[in-house]
Amino acid sequence: MAIIIDENTNVLVQGITGNQGVFHTKQMLAYGTKIVAGVTPGKGGNVVEGVPVYNSVREACENHRIDASVLFIPAPFTKDAAFESLEAGVGVVVVVTEGVPVHDETAIVAYAKRKGAIVLGPNTFGIVSSGKCKMGIPPNQYFVEGNVGVVARSGTLTYEITGSLTANGLGQSTVVGMGGDRVVGLTFIDVLRMFEKDPQTEAVVLIGEIGGNAEETASEYIKEMTKPVVAFIAGKSAPPGKRMGHAGAIIERGKGTYKGKVEALTEAGAKVAALPFEVPAIVKEVLGK
Amino acid sequence: MKMFEYMGKELFAQFGLPVPKGRMVTDPDEAAKVAAEIGGSVVIKSQVLIGKRGKAGGIKFADNPEGAKAAAEEILGMTIQGLPVNILLVEEKLKIDKELYMSITVDGAAKAPVLIASAYGGMDIEEQPEEYIIKRHIDPELGMQAFIARDVVRKMGFPLNTPHGKQIVKIIQVLYKIFIEKDAELVEINPLVFSDDKVIAADSKVTIDDDAMFRRKELPYVEERSATEKAAKDLGLSYVDLDGEDIAVMANGAGITMGTLDTIEHFGGTPANFLDCGGGTGREATGKALEILFGLNPKVVFVNIFGGITRCDDVAGAVADVYKARGGFPVPLVIRLVGTNQEAGRAILEEIGVEAYDFMEDGAKRAVDISKGQA
């Protein structure tokens, strides 16, 4: 099982001929992802790492079944590229790009909702159904198949925690990057619901950060879950009012503080790790291993 | 990017939003000149990118040009919450019958713009009870239709068939137009005032999305960062000064950088800064980022890299470049380096005798020990 993508997912890479596109196509293929096509307008007819390149998403869809698309597209052109996949009926769109204007993000997410599609990102590392399919940029070797679902807002912190899970013999069902920006396609609750239904997933690790109220809202659903949730919230030491990289990681008007998030999660029955490397031990504990 | 009040008002005026008569000045003689042009009583407002300037004495009134000059002299010498006042806005003193509140921002949780309005605006808007605050989410595909604006005015308690009601409906629509067309994260008018029959924006707060600046070249640029923050921004990096001095920190990604700071504090260390070099920062920019860290004169530099789109060989190459250019490091450098192209990166570090850690925990502990002279 796993969620959103699996070993049967046919993947399209938009921006496949760019530097990042070529590099990560190679990495994704090495991981076992079924990349069936790429798109770069004007570069149709080329082949990248054995993958045929088309001029448009429509053209790719005429030649292949496309289940999901991953974008390696510069920020100014991201809205157009995401719209193109959504308009062609692609069901899962992964927007890796960082620095997409917030109004473009709002437009992408609104259109995806109308089309009934899933958008991960913008500003996401992507998604890995460990051992089956990787869409995005995480380093391959840390993602090993198992029973822990991981959902996160930020990227490298997720590699950090997923890597430590793997090092402790805890593989993953799916690792989902929702994206670090203020407006992204999914909420924690959307993903937690999917993990709750997924037979492969036995426990969920939620990786949040200060700012916004996504973790507090998620707590409402965690109360209803049958599967255990372990959380880590980054930004314990961040001073209030300072923006730390992400649009998401900012404390505004006393909302979204570290303390408030930890209290809401704990009250909902989640176990909160104080530091990233404490997560595996707590997961083992809740799984009775 | 936050805009000064006078810039926001210039933007409002371009779109036909009513603002008080007046303009920006930088010296007392100019202030007197503008006061003479306006005639009658004027208000002299310090232009700083921070709230509560009225309570700090940064807003003064004058009845004639001489008074305006004196007030300008006084305010130009002030420092408000650490920010020196270099710019003033001199404008007509409005007759204020009532103060309202109006803003549009992006609600991340709702994934949509939200209009926030209140019939009770002014300095204490944050203390107003919830029932006086109207929040209306806007479907981005629908935009700010007239019926939405009318419904908000109804909820604010104003009749639609009065001059005030009609003007607010128009103002709401224009404000949304500015919000969208100028890629704003926030447009705020507090207070929006009733002055006899007119409704006028007595203040402006406009924040433009930094990520959209590439297509907003027509807007003036406002620098609001420290010199170090600016240097980092020019390299495409996020940098924030912190209160500590001991440990200069660089990591790749906002989340892992915050996690690194948390870990350093856990072991009793004090981080000097937040520096996120994520998002595929190249070798050269990473090298310059390291120079920024050494420039902080810390006791130790801690680099924590879990490579995804960031490649370990680029980071290691940058470390080696800086090492060779300087003929060694001025203070110890502790590095944790794993992820994409890890082996190539480790090989580069080995050549200059730098050992990389596998785990953040171990690297952070080592950096804290060095910062305390326990190494």
XYZ file of C-alpha atoms in Angstrom:
664
model
C 0.000 0.000 0.000
C 1.540 3.394 1.010
C -0.235 6.653 0.185
C -0.509 9.004 -2.839
C 2.165 7.241 -4.962
C 3.391 3.652 -5.242
C 5.286 1.239 -7.507
C 2.634 1.577 -10.233
C 2.688 5.380 -10.444
C 3.656 6.709 -13.875
C 5.651 9.887 -13.337
C 6.196 12.928 -15.562
C 9.086 15.352 -14.958
C 8.415 18.977 -15.975
C 11.613 20.917 -16.598
C 13.458 17.639 -17.256
C 16.204 19.188 -19.404
C 17.365 21.756 -16.820
C 20.276 21.187 -14.438
C 18.125 20.138 -11.502
C 15.764 18.251 -13.805
C 18.511 16.058 -15.259
C 20.248 15.479 -11.918
C 17.115 14.489 -10.051
C 15.680 12.438 -12.921
C 18.817 10.330 -12.652
C 18.395 10.052 -8.865
C 14.691 9.211 -9.067
C 15.304 6.533 -11.724
C 18.035 5.075 -9.523
C 15.496 4.878 -6.696
C 13.151 2.913 -8.938
C 10.618 5.616 -9.841
C 8.733 4.860 -13.060
C 9.478 8.053 -14.976
C 7.686 7.635 -18.300
C 8.052 11.113 -19.794
C 9.511 14.574 -19.432
C 8.395 17.987 -20.644
C 10.393 21.060 -21.621
C 8.702 23.426 -24.073
C 10.872 23.599 -27.209
C 12.967 20.537 -26.325
C 10.495 17.892 -27.521
C 12.080 14.899 -29.253
C 15.118 14.799 -26.958
C 15.831 11.954 -24.566
C 17.082 12.491 -20.999
C 18.443 9.434 -19.172
C 16.380 7.256 -21.500
C 13.198 9.270 -20.844
C 11.411 10.793 -23.886
C 10.948 14.579 -23.752
C 7.792 16.308 -25.014
C 6.871 19.929 -25.723
C 3.759 19.991 -23.567
C 2.015 17.989 -20.872
C -0.863 17.325 -23.280
C 1.589 15.811 -25.752
C 3.082 13.614 -23.016
C -0.430 12.514 -22.013
C -1.233 11.573 -25.626
C 1.692 9.135 -25.561
C 1.640 7.830 -21.980
C -0.588 7.339 -19.008
C 0.562 10.050 -16.555
C -0.449 9.655 -12.900
C 1.736 12.267 -11.298
C 4.028 15.134 -12.246
C 7.046 16.634 -10.490
C 8.148 20.177 -11.356
C 11.747 21.421 -11.603
C 10.717 24.821 -12.888
C 12.022 28.298 -11.921
C 9.667 30.252 -9.667
C 8.461 32.817 -12.263
C 7.156 29.993 -14.503
C 5.871 27.628 -11.835
C 2.234 28.729 -11.951
C 2.015 28.106 -15.687
C 3.662 24.684 -15.377
C 1.457 23.579 -12.471
C -1.674 24.780 -14.276
C -0.562 22.842 -17.352
C -0.448 19.528 -15.493
C -3.660 20.178 -13.601
C -5.479 21.221 -16.785
C -4.326 18.016 -18.495
C -5.917 16.017 -15.677
C -2.795 14.877 -13.812
C -3.916 13.808 -10.339
C -0.782 14.487 -8.282
C 1.430 17.536 -8.828
C 4.644 17.934 -6.832
C 6.000 21.503 -6.858
C 9.590 21.462 -5.598
C 10.262 25.106 -6.494
C 11.115 27.529 -3.690
C 10.249 31.248 -3.885
C 6.931 31.007 -5.729
C 4.881 34.225 -5.229
C 2.136 33.661 -2.680
C -0.632 34.793 -5.040
C 0.546 32.190 -7.569
C 0.442 29.555 -4.835
C -3.105 30.517 -3.927
C -4.135 30.263 -7.581
C -2.493 26.836 -8.032
C -4.104 25.418 -4.900
C -7.550 26.806 -5.806
C -7.383 25.326 -9.312
C -6.194 21.951 -7.974
C -9.150 21.875 -5.615
C -11.531 22.459 -8.519
C -9.847 19.651 -10.502
C -9.841 17.284 -7.511
C -6.051 16.928 -7.704
C -3.417 16.688 -4.958
C -0.716 19.359 -4.878
C 2.407 18.875 -2.754
C 4.305 22.110 -2.203
C 5.261 24.635 -3.387
C 8.626 24.537 -1.668
C 8.564 20.814 -0.899
C 11.248 18.149 -1.020
C 8.575 15.926 -2.550
C 7.217 12.537 -1.565
C 8.722 9.085 -1.147
C 6.789 5.852 -0.824
C 9.860 4.106 0.496
C 11.170 1.281 -1.651
C 8.596 1.999 -4.372
C 8.609 5.492 -5.797
C 10.302 8.843 -5.128
C 9.182 12.164 -6.558
C 11.391 15.094 -5.624
C 14.833 15.679 -4.231
C 15.559 13.678 -1.047
C 18.771 11.627 -0.977
C 17.881 8.018 -1.871
C 19.782 5.999 0.700
C 17.810 7.120 3.789
C 14.396 5.982 2.591
C 13.763 2.313 3.337
C 10.432 0.511 3.235
C 8.619 -0.033 6.515
C 5.583 0.901 8.609
C 6.115 4.479 9.731
C 4.333 7.266 7.891
C 6.063 10.657 7.950
C 4.452 14.013 7.194
C 6.335 17.283 7.299
C 6.389 20.949 6.388
C 10.135 21.298 5.964
C 12.650 19.318 3.926
C 16.079 18.695 5.338
C 14.729 18.245 8.832
C 12.687 15.395 7.373
C 15.795 13.748 5.910
C 17.379 14.155 9.318
C 14.532 12.417 11.111
C 13.811 9.843 8.397
C 17.527 9.037 8.282
C 17.564 8.426 12.009
C 14.436 6.236 11.728
C 16.152 4.138 9.064
C 19.381 3.935 11.088
C 17.277 2.565 13.959
C 15.629 -0.101 11.829
C 12.393 1.815 11.329
C 11.420 1.917 7.649
C 8.687 4.119 6.210
C 5.454 3.593 4.304
C 5.356 7.075 2.767
C 7.228 10.278 3.597
C 5.174 13.313 2.566
C 6.512 16.849 2.227
C 3.589 19.242 2.291
C 5.846 22.224 1.570
C 7.268 24.991 3.704
C 5.349 27.961 2.299
C 2.372 29.780 3.759
C -0.010 28.434 1.112
C 0.454 24.764 0.149
C -1.858 22.117 -1.281
C -2.445 19.795 1.672
C -2.936 20.116 5.408
C -1.613 17.795 8.107
C -5.154 16.482 8.549
C -5.437 15.519 4.851
C -2.291 13.418 5.152
C -3.065 12.008 8.614
C -6.424 10.772 7.270
C -4.659 8.925 4.455
C -2.192 7.336 6.890
C -5.030 6.333 9.208
C -6.603 4.374 6.314
C -3.356 2.934 4.932
C -2.874 -0.687 6.068
C 0.925 -0.462 5.724
C 1.220 2.457 8.135
C 1.358 1.570 11.861
C 2.537 4.877 13.324
C 2.900 8.430 12.065
C 5.689 10.943 12.609
C 4.583 14.559 12.243
C 7.343 17.115 11.694
C 6.156 20.667 12.216
C 7.608 24.043 12.905
C 6.701 27.268 14.656
C 4.332 29.726 12.992
C 0.835 29.318 11.598
C -1.662 27.004 13.256
C -1.377 23.829 11.152
C -0.157 21.705 14.082
C -2.892 22.969 16.405
C -5.565 22.175 13.817
C -4.028 18.737 13.232
C -4.328 18.014 16.950
C -8.116 18.026 16.615
C -7.923 15.065 14.240
C -5.136 13.268 16.115
C -7.605 12.829 19.000
C -9.736 10.627 16.728
C -6.896 8.541 15.284
C -6.364 4.900 16.198
C -2.700 4.989 15.126
C -0.058 6.563 17.393
C 1.460 9.920 16.395
C 4.945 11.119 17.324
C 5.723 14.780 16.686
C 8.713 17.088 16.543
C 8.331 20.867 16.304
C 11.332 22.898 15.117
C 11.970 26.402 16.401
C 11.941 25.999 20.182
C 14.762 28.537 20.466
C 13.548 30.973 17.797
C 12.992 34.530 18.972
C 9.437 35.841 18.390
C 8.734 38.024 15.374
C 11.804 36.908 13.412
C 11.219 35.252 10.090
C 13.385 32.184 9.803
C 13.595 31.285 6.182
C 10.158 29.930 5.489
C 7.099 32.037 5.151
C 5.743 29.423 7.539
C 8.325 29.819 10.217
C 7.284 33.094 11.734
C 5.528 33.801 14.970
C 2.743 36.315 14.573
C 0.789 37.930 17.364
C 1.481 35.197 19.869
C 0.007 32.510 17.624
C 1.942 29.491 16.473
C 4.380 29.416 19.384
C 6.408 26.332 20.224
C 4.711 25.965 23.594
C 1.188 26.259 22.187
C 1.844 23.603 19.556
C 3.426 21.144 21.982
C 0.521 21.568 24.401
C -2.111 21.030 21.701
C -0.345 17.917 20.360
C 0.269 16.437 23.805
C -3.325 17.009 24.815
C -4.449 15.204 21.665
C -2.430 12.168 22.698
C 0.624 12.627 20.471
C 4.109 12.077 21.906
C 6.310 15.109 21.300
C 10.082 14.689 20.941
C 12.119 17.625 22.263
C 14.963 17.006 19.793
C 15.056 15.466 16.312
C 17.207 12.468 17.214
C 14.857 11.415 20.026
C 12.145 10.510 17.517
C 13.160 6.875 16.741
C 13.182 5.797 20.398
C 9.712 7.243 20.920
C 8.405 5.571 17.753
C 9.766 2.233 18.984
C 8.067 2.834 22.304
C 4.627 3.578 20.790
C 4.954 0.568 18.476
C 5.915 -1.612 21.435
C 9.220 -2.585 19.792
C 9.213 43.991 1.667
C 7.572 46.511 3.942
C 6.821 49.877 2.372
C 6.983 53.185 4.216
C 3.627 54.797 4.934
C 4.194 57.530 2.341
C 4.983 54.919 -0.341
C 1.836 52.997 0.490
C -0.187 56.184 0.244
C 1.375 57.039 -3.118
C 0.319 53.565 -4.254
C -3.199 54.101 -2.869
C -3.443 57.439 -4.717
C -2.368 55.813 -8.007
C -5.314 53.456 -7.700
C -7.728 56.228 -6.776
C -7.981 55.522 -3.045
C -8.523 58.798 -1.154
C -5.504 59.852 0.981
C -4.730 63.125 2.810
C -2.951 65.928 0.919
C 0.784 65.959 1.610
C 4.159 64.477 0.766
C 7.413 62.999 2.006
C 10.297 65.244 3.153
C 13.754 64.689 4.606
C 14.598 68.075 6.147
C 12.817 70.691 8.320
C 12.815 73.449 5.659
C 11.021 71.143 3.224
C 8.523 70.359 5.977
C 7.781 74.084 6.378
C 7.390 74.424 2.595
C 4.897 71.542 2.376
C 2.969 72.948 5.355
C 2.731 76.308 3.560
C 1.479 74.588 0.373
C -1.197 72.704 2.297
C -2.224 75.692 4.440
C -3.850 75.294 7.858
C -2.960 72.634 10.417
C -0.671 69.765 9.451
C 0.541 66.494 10.923
C 4.235 65.509 10.812
C 4.680 61.725 10.859
C 7.967 59.841 11.263
C 8.450 57.210 8.553
C 9.719 54.038 10.199
C 8.901 50.401 9.448
C 7.473 49.723 12.885
C 4.179 50.252 14.689
C 3.337 52.302 17.802
C 5.346 55.335 16.609
C 2.573 57.666 17.833
C 2.989 56.386 21.380
C 6.775 56.922 20.996
C 6.290 60.603 20.087
C 6.933 60.114 16.383
C 3.769 61.957 15.296
C 3.304 65.701 15.957
C 0.847 68.407 14.923
C 1.527 72.012 13.860
C -0.697 74.981 13.043
C 1.706 76.817 10.699
C 4.941 76.336 8.658
C 7.186 77.501 11.551
C 5.573 74.952 13.853
C 5.970 72.254 11.190
C 9.662 73.067 10.881
C 10.179 72.849 14.642
C 8.282 69.560 14.862
C 10.261 68.144 11.915
C 13.558 69.116 13.581
C 12.512 67.310 16.731
C 11.300 64.103 15.049
C 14.248 63.828 12.653
C 16.597 63.515 15.633
C 14.606 60.675 17.171
C 15.231 56.957 17.362
C 12.109 54.792 17.529
C 12.652 51.271 18.858
C 16.241 51.426 17.672
C 15.388 52.804 14.234
C 16.661 56.317 13.385
C 14.089 58.616 11.750
C 15.351 59.941 8.404
C 12.094 60.515 6.541
C 8.911 62.406 7.414
C 5.476 62.615 5.911
C 3.862 66.055 6.171
C 0.146 66.087 5.436
C -3.085 67.943 6.142
C -4.534 67.395 9.586
C -7.824 65.600 9.011
C -11.016 66.275 10.861
C -11.708 62.791 12.216
C -15.302 61.827 13.016
C -14.798 58.076 13.217
C -11.974 55.551 12.833
C -12.399 52.209 11.019
C -10.072 49.309 10.246
C -9.560 47.573 6.891
C -6.984 45.049 5.679
C -6.431 42.191 3.249
C -3.848 39.459 3.765
C -3.273 35.809 2.857
C -4.699 33.229 5.269
C -2.420 30.212 4.919
C -4.815 27.889 6.730
C -7.719 28.819 4.433
C -5.353 28.996 1.419
C -7.095 32.193 0.349
C -7.027 35.961 0.801
C -8.977 37.273 3.778
C -10.558 40.711 4.205
C -10.562 41.931 7.794
C -12.725 44.947 8.629
C -13.993 46.702 11.713
C -16.141 49.745 12.395
C -13.886 50.289 15.421
C -10.360 50.984 14.145
C -7.424 52.999 15.438
C -4.583 52.330 17.823
C -6.260 49.638 19.870
C -7.637 47.432 17.092
C -5.862 44.388 18.586
C -7.848 44.778 21.790
C -11.256 44.953 20.110
C -13.594 42.048 20.954
C -14.016 39.360 18.283
C -17.596 40.378 17.461
C -16.400 43.782 16.221
C -13.996 42.167 13.742
C -15.400 40.986 10.417
C -13.408 38.348 8.524
C -14.399 37.424 5.005
C -12.392 34.902 2.960
C -12.217 35.617 -0.741
C -12.377 32.805 -3.286
C -9.311 33.620 -5.427
C -11.120 32.447 -8.566
C -14.019 34.812 -7.844
C -12.041 37.844 -6.677
C -13.520 40.794 -4.806
C -16.934 41.125 -6.382
C -19.061 44.170 -5.528
C -21.618 42.047 -3.685
C -18.922 40.829 -1.270
C -17.846 44.402 -0.529
C -21.478 45.418 -0.012
C -22.065 42.527 2.355
C -18.997 43.458 4.424
C -20.237 47.051 4.685
C -23.597 45.732 5.847
C -21.893 43.651 8.531
C -19.871 46.678 9.633
C -23.218 48.299 10.334
C -23.216 51.060 7.714
C -26.199 51.756 5.418
C -25.345 51.187 1.746
C -27.233 54.208 0.446
C -25.141 56.792 2.333
C -22.005 58.545 1.014
C -19.927 56.685 3.612
C -21.380 53.286 2.729
C -20.871 53.794 -0.995
C -17.288 54.948 -0.544
C -16.331 51.972 1.652
C -17.718 49.539 -0.947
C -15.458 51.186 -3.520
C -12.448 51.266 -1.153
C -12.734 47.539 -0.424
C -12.691 46.741 -4.136
C -9.737 49.055 -4.853
C -7.810 47.653 -1.892
C -8.227 44.118 -3.272
C -7.096 45.298 -6.698
C -3.894 46.719 -5.157
C -3.417 43.510 -3.138
C -3.536 41.361 -6.279
C -1.893 43.621 -8.842
C 1.032 44.579 -6.618
C 1.630 41.070 -5.205
C 1.030 42.274 -1.661
C 1.096 40.001 1.401
C -0.667 42.695 3.373
C -2.519 45.907 2.610
C -3.828 47.621 5.716
C -5.557 50.936 6.433
C -5.686 51.753 10.120
C -7.380 54.046 10.614
C -9.678 54.509 7.687
C -11.486 57.688 8.749
C -14.793 59.412 8.287
C -14.037 63.101 7.705
C -17.386 64.843 7.183
C -18.826 63.133 4.092
C -15.511 61.679 2.961
C -13.821 58.369 3.774
C -10.009 58.730 3.751
C -7.038 56.396 4.322
C -5.248 58.154 7.190
C -2.488 55.540 7.335
C -1.095 52.778 5.135
C 0.735 49.561 5.776
C 1.728 47.636 2.658
C 3.975 44.556 2.559
C 4.990 43.193 -0.827
C 5.746 39.474 -1.264
C 9.558 39.200 -1.463
C 9.161 36.250 -3.799
C 7.269 38.430 -6.291
C 9.776 41.299 -6.401
C 11.110 39.976 -9.717
C 7.898 41.130 -11.384
C 7.287 44.252 -9.273
C 10.217 46.287 -10.562
C 7.972 49.365 -10.770
C 7.819 49.539 -6.967
C 10.407 51.425 -4.891
C 12.847 49.176 -3.023
C 13.031 49.425 0.767
C 16.026 48.006 2.621
C 15.016 46.679 6.025
C 17.837 44.301 6.839
C 21.087 44.583 8.793
C 24.303 44.700 6.727
C 24.934 41.007 7.391
C 21.356 40.052 6.573
C 21.639 42.014 3.341
C 24.935 40.358 2.375
C 23.323 36.959 2.907
C 20.186 37.931 1.009
C 22.298 39.025 -1.943
C 23.669 35.477 -2.015
C 20.122 34.115 -2.027
C 20.325 32.942 1.608
C 18.142 33.557 4.649
C 20.033 35.047 7.556
C 18.823 36.313 10.922
C 20.973 37.799 13.692
C 20.442 36.124 17.079
C 21.444 37.255 20.555
C 24.281 34.780 21.168
C 27.913 35.254 20.122
C 29.621 31.888 20.521
C 28.511 29.574 17.746
C 28.001 30.704 14.153
C 25.589 28.305 12.450
C 24.871 27.310 8.875
C 22.515 24.551 7.778
C 20.578 23.758 4.630
C 16.866 24.336 5.055
C 14.791 26.435 7.445
C 13.532 23.464 9.451
C 16.896 21.792 9.934
C 18.499 25.148 10.768
C 15.923 25.724 13.497
C 16.420 22.130 14.653
C 20.169 22.787 14.788
C 19.691 25.918 16.909
C 17.387 23.968 19.231
C 19.997 21.221 19.558
C 22.828 23.681 20.285
C 20.738 25.308 23.018
C 19.894 21.865 24.397
C 23.607 21.196 24.911
C 24.038 24.607 26.580
C 25.507 26.544 23.647
C 24.454 29.967 22.355
C 23.946 30.341 18.602
C 24.910 33.702 17.061
C 22.705 33.484 14.017
C 20.313 31.609 11.756
C 21.749 30.961 8.286
C 19.837 28.758 5.875
C 21.907 27.882 2.814
C 19.313 25.452 1.452
C 17.740 25.254 -1.966
C 20.774 24.216 -3.980
C 23.140 27.040 -3.058
C 26.264 26.609 -5.186
C 29.898 26.297 -4.147
C 30.787 29.973 -4.534
C 27.795 31.315 -2.586
C 28.373 28.741 0.150
C 31.986 29.953 0.430
C 30.801 33.535 0.819
C 28.296 32.387 3.421
C 31.172 30.826 5.395
C 33.007 34.158 5.201
C 29.915 35.855 6.686
C 30.029 33.374 9.586
C 33.744 33.902 10.276
C 33.030 37.660 10.096
C 30.814 37.301 13.183
C 33.977 36.489 15.222
C 32.441 33.439 16.882
C 34.322 30.900 18.984
C 33.381 28.125 16.571
C 31.532 27.659 13.277
C 29.091 24.762 13.005
C 27.951 23.620 9.569
C 25.122 21.075 9.490
C 24.319 19.666 6.057
C 21.867 16.950 5.147
C 22.173 17.098 1.390
C 19.151 16.740 -0.848
C 19.160 19.374 -3.532
C 22.265 20.690 -1.742
C 25.240 18.600 -2.777
C 27.859 17.599 -0.202
C 30.695 18.030 -2.696
C 29.646 21.663 -3.310
C 29.630 22.385 0.424
C 32.933 20.579 1.030
C 34.426 22.387 -1.982
C 33.364 25.719 -0.495
C 34.914 24.789 2.870
C 38.163 23.847 1.095
C 38.130 27.071 -0.965
C 37.805 29.206 2.155
C 40.456 27.139 3.963
C 42.937 27.568 1.117
C 42.173 31.258 0.532
C 42.703 32.059 4.217
C 45.541 29.586 4.810
C 43.515 27.883 7.549
C 40.493 28.789 9.666
C 40.591 31.626 12.263
C 38.383 29.580 14.633
C 37.539 25.869 14.581
C 34.989 24.647 12.040
C 32.823 21.663 12.939
C 30.925 20.060 10.091
C 28.272 17.395 9.858
C 27.989 16.301 6.244
C 25.690 13.597 4.906
C 23.374 13.126 1.928
C 23.703 13.700 -1.811
C 27.293 13.136 -3.068
C 28.447 12.498 0.493
C 31.521 10.420 -0.411
C 32.856 13.026 -2.865
C 32.351 15.704 -0.214
C 34.130 13.732 2.495
C 37.094 13.120 0.169
C 37.494 16.879 -0.390
C 37.389 17.549 3.375
C 39.951 14.830 4.025
C 42.460 16.651 1.817
C 42.400 19.663 4.148
C 42.284 17.537 7.282
C 38.678 18.298 8.258
C 36.699 15.408 9.664
C 32.943 15.304 9.088
C 30.388 14.011 11.579
C 27.602 11.590 10.648
C 25.069 12.834 13.187
C 23.861 16.326 14.055
C 23.841 15.425 17.744
C 27.576 14.647 17.785
C 28.528 17.671 15.710
C 26.439 20.052 17.802
C 27.875 18.648 21.042
C 31.403 19.082 19.723
C 30.701 22.688 18.654
C 29.248 23.531 22.075
C 32.265 21.975 23.824
C 34.646 24.079 21.733
C 32.609 27.234 22.411
C 33.010 26.617 26.126
C 36.705 25.929 25.871
C 36.179 22.283 26.821
C 37.681 20.763 23.697
